[in-house]
């Protein structure tokens, strides 16, 4: 039986938002030679060969051009505009917020195809927090393979990283078609001997380190559920892949780096993508959460004290826009406490908190 996939505009919009950030980027495949990786003392003992591979072309746009594109996308999607382009050793960072159950994996596979079609980028690494999620992502690649091949006229070559199957890494580095490596964070970030192999010079890999070969492809990282992946140690390890771009997909981000698309629970419900929203103890009414984002976590009551509420809202910090969690009372002005973000400028003040109908 062949599965049928329904066109969903929000998935296309999310993919297009990523593409538009790089409007003006040249399209090319960069060829390079993979060296043996041997140190000089070992090179004197062996005949050293070079191996031709294919890498993503580097980003040619200036930071100022990317920031301008980024702000256009954010305005279009009713999001707070970034004041600066947030970059790390992981390259340019973009955040996509998508509610659970609306086809997040499908969306980033589609984004891979669009980045390939527009800019020729073909090397992608999907980082997931667990083996269970890794297997789910792999299954989605399988069931959508024919569907995307019909739309784009080509297939992605995908595989699960296995430190014992080094030929897969070699094919990933050498092949000019779209390639995706799916890897769970434990595979490169634990102390086990299996995990350490990615950083070891291996005789069966022509005395090269797998991490060096992967890094030379200038990959694009796609981090699935970054709040479960990116501890301090993992962030440090991810830098070794030397990505030109990192895309983060989740419904519950802890940190936002250049947020370019948001489809939260209320938006998903309004688009009839989920059947219901169950929230204990509160009622949500009158907001799409796409402009002036506020999330009511709970109401708080104590004897002989006025009620308070615990809310989430966006806040401007020195390192960019972050979600802030704060307990508030009547007359609390979100605009003043958000770093004076324009989205909260017009009357975002707590007028009342009412325990009788659980409302704020």
Short mmCIF file of N, CA and C in Angstrom, two decimals, residues 32 55 58 125 172 209-219 239-244:
data_model
loop_
_atom_site.label_atom_id
_atom_site.label_comp_id
_atom_site.label_asym_id
_atom_site.label_seq_id
_atom_site.Cartn_x
_atom_site.Cartn_y
_atom_site.Cartn_z
N UNK A 32 36.53 18.97 -2.96
CA UNK A 32 37.71 19.06 -2.12
C UNK A 32 38.38 17.70 -2.07
N UNK A 55 31.54 18.75 -0.81
CA UNK A 55 31.13 19.48 0.39
C UNK A 55 30.08 20.53 0.04
N UNK A 58 30.37 27.06 0.99
CA UNK A 58 30.30 27.97 2.13
C UNK A 58 29.26 29.07 1.87
N UNK A 125 23.19 16.55 8.66
CA UNK A 125 23.31 15.67 9.81
C UNK A 125 22.14 15.95 10.74
N UNK A 172 29.07 9.14 2.38
CA UNK A 172 28.50 10.45 2.74
C UNK A 172 29.41 11.58 2.28
N UNK A 209 40.40 10.16 11.10
CA UNK A 209 39.37 10.28 12.14
C UNK A 209 38.03 10.53 11.45
N UNK A 210 36.99 9.74 11.72
CA UNK A 210 35.69 9.97 11.08
C UNK A 210 35.17 11.39 11.25
N UNK A 211 35.37 11.98 12.42
CA UNK A 211 34.87 13.34 12.65
C UNK A 211 35.49 14.34 11.70
N UNK A 212 36.78 14.15 11.35
CA UNK A 212 37.46 15.07 10.43
C UNK A 212 36.89 14.96 9.03
N UNK A 213 36.61 13.73 8.59
CA UNK A 213 36.05 13.51 7.26
C UNK A 213 34.66 14.13 7.17
N UNK A 214 33.85 13.95 8.21
CA UNK A 214 32.50 14.52 8.22
C UNK A 214 32.57 16.04 8.20
N UNK A 215 33.47 16.62 9.01
CA UNK A 215 33.56 18.07 9.12
C UNK A 215 33.96 18.72 7.79
N UNK A 216 34.74 18.03 6.96
CA UNK A 216 35.18 18.61 5.70
C UNK A 216 34.06 18.75 4.68
N UNK A 217 32.90 18.16 4.97
CA UNK A 217 31.76 18.31 4.06
C UNK A 217 30.99 19.60 4.30
N UNK A 218 31.40 20.41 5.30
CA UNK A 218 30.67 21.64 5.66
C UNK A 218 29.18 21.34 5.87
N UNK A 219 28.86 20.42 6.77
CA UNK A 219 27.47 19.96 6.86
C UNK A 219 26.53 21.01 7.43
N UNK A 239 30.38 21.36 17.84
CA UNK A 239 31.27 22.26 17.12
C UNK A 239 32.27 21.50 16.25
N UNK A 240 32.59 20.28 16.66
CA UNK A 240 33.57 19.50 15.91
C UNK A 240 33.09 19.11 14.52
N UNK A 241 31.77 19.14 14.31
CA UNK A 241 31.24 18.86 12.98
C UNK A 241 31.44 20.04 12.02
N UNK A 242 31.76 21.20 12.55
CA UNK A 242 32.02 22.42 11.79
C UNK A 242 30.89 22.74 10.78
N UNK A 243 29.65 22.82 11.27
CA UNK A 243 28.54 23.10 10.35
C UNK A 243 28.55 24.55 9.87
N UNK A 244 28.02 24.76 8.69
CA UNK A 244 27.85 26.13 8.20
C UNK A 244 26.52 26.71 8.67
#
